[in-house]
C-alpha atoms as a PDB file:
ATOM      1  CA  UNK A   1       0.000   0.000   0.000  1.00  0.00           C
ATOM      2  CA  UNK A   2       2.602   2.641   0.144  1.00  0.00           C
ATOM      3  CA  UNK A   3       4.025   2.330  -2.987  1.00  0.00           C
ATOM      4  CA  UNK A   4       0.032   2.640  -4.277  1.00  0.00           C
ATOM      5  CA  UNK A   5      -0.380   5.851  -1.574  1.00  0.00           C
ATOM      6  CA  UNK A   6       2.994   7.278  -3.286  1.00  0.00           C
ATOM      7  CA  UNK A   7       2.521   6.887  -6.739  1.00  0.00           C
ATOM      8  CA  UNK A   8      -1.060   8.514  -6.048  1.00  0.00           C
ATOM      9  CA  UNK A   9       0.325  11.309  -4.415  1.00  0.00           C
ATOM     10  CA  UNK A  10       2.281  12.209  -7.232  1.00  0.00           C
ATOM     11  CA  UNK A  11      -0.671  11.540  -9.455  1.00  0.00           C
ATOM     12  CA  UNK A  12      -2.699  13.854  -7.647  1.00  0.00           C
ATOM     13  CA  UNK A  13      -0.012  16.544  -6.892  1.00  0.00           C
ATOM     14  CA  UNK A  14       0.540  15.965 -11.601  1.00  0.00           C
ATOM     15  CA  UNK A  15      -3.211  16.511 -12.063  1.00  0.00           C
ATOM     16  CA  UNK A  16      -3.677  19.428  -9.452  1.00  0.00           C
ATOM     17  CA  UNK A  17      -0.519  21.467 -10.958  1.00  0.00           C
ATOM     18  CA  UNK A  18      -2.286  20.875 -14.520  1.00  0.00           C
ATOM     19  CA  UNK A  19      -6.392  21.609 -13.617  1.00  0.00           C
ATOM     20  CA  UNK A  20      -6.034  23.269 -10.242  1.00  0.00           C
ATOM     21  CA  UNK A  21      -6.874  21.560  -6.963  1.00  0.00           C
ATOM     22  CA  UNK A  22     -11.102  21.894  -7.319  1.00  0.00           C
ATOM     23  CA  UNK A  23     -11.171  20.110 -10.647  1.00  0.00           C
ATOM     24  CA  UNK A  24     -13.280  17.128 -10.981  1.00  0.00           C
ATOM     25  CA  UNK A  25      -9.982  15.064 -12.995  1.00  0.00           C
ATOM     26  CA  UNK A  26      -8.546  15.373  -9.120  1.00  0.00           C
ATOM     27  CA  UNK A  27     -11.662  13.201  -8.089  1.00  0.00           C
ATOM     28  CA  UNK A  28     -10.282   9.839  -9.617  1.00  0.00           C
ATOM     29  CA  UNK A  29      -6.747  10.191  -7.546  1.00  0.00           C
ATOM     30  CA  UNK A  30      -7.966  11.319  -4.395  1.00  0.00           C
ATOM     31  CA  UNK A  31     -10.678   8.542  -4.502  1.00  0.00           C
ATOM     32  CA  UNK A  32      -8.287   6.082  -4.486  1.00  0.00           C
ATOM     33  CA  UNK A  33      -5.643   7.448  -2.567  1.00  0.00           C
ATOM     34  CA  UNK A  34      -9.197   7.703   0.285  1.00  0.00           C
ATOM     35  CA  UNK A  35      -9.359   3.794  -0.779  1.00  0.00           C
ATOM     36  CA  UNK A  36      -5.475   2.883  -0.064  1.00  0.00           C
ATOM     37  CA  UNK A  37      -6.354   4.854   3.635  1.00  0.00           C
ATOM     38  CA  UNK A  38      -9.601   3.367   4.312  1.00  0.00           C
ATOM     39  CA  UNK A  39      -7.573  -0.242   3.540  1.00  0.00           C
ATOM     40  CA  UNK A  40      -4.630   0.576   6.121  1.00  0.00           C
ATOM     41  CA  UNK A  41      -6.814   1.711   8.855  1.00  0.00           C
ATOM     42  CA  UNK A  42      -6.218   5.718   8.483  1.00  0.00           C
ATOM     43  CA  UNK A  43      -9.648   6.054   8.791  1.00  0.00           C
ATOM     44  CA  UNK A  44      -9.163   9.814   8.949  1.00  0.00           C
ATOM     45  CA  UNK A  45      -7.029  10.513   6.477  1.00  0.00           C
ATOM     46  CA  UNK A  46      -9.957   8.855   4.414  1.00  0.00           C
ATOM     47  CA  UNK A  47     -12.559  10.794   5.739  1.00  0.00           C
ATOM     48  CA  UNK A  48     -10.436  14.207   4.415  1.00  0.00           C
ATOM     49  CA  UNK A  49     -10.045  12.663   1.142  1.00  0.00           C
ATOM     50  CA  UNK A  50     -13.285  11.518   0.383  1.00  0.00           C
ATOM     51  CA  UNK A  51     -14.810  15.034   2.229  1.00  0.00           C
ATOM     52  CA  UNK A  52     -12.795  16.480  -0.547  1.00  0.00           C
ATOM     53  CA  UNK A  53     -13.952  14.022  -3.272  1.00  0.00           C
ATOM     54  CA  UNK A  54     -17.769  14.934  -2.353  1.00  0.00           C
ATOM     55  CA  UNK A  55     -16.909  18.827  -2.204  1.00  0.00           C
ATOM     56  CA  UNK A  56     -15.255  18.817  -5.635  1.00  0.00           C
ATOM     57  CA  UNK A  57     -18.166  16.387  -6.873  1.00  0.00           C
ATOM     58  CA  UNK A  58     -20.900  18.098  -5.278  1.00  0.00           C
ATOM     59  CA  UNK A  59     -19.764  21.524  -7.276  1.00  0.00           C
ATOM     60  CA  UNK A  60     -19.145  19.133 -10.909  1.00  0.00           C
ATOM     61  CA  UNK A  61     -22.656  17.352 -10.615  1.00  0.00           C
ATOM     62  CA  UNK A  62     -25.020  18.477  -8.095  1.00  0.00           C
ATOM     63  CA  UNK A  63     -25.506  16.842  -4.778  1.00  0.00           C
ATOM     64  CA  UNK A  64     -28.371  14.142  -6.533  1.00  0.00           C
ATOM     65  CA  UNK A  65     -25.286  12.725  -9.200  1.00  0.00           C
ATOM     66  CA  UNK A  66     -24.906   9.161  -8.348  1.00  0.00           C
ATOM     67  CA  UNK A  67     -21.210   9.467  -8.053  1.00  0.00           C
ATOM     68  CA  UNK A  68     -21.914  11.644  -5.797  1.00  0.00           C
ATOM     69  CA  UNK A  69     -23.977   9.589  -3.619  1.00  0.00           C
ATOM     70  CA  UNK A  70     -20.930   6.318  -4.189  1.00  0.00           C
ATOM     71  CA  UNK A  71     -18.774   8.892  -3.210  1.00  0.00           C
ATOM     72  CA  UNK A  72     -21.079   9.781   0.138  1.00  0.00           C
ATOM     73  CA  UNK A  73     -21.795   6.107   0.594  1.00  0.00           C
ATOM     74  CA  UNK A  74     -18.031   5.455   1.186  1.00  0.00           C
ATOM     75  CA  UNK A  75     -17.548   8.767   3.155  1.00  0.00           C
ATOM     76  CA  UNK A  76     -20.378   7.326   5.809  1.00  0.00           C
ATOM     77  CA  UNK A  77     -18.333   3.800   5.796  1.00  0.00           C
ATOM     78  CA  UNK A  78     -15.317   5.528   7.327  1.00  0.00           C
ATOM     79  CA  UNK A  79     -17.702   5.590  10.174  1.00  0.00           C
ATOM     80  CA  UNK A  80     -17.925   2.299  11.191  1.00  0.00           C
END
């Protein structure tokens, strides 16, 4: 997993320099790198990223998008 958490870091820091930080092409790294936390128990470091994810997705699609509401569904399992 940190090879997977580094390689999307630098994915994410690539697409942010190229689209700025609240486009929705920042979604797909941040998703996963939320996914790579969730797996290795950094269950808040999750919750930031996928907070993020929904903000960014929320603005793109509306808050009724069904990404959006995958995206929420995931945020709520961070709960657990």
């Amino acid at each position: 997993y940190n090879d997977a958490e580094k390689q999307l870091l630098l994915a994410l820091e690539l697409v942010e320099k190229k689209y700025g930080p609240h486009h929705i092409k920042v979604t797909e790294a941040l998703f996963l790198l939320a996914n790579v936390s969730e797996d290795i128990g950094e269950f808040e470091k999750a919750k930031e990223r996928y907070e993020r994810v929904l903000a960014i997705q929320k603005l793109a699609f509306g808050e009724s998008n069904t990404t959006v509401i995958k995206t929420a569904i995931r945020l709520a399992d961070t709960y657990n």
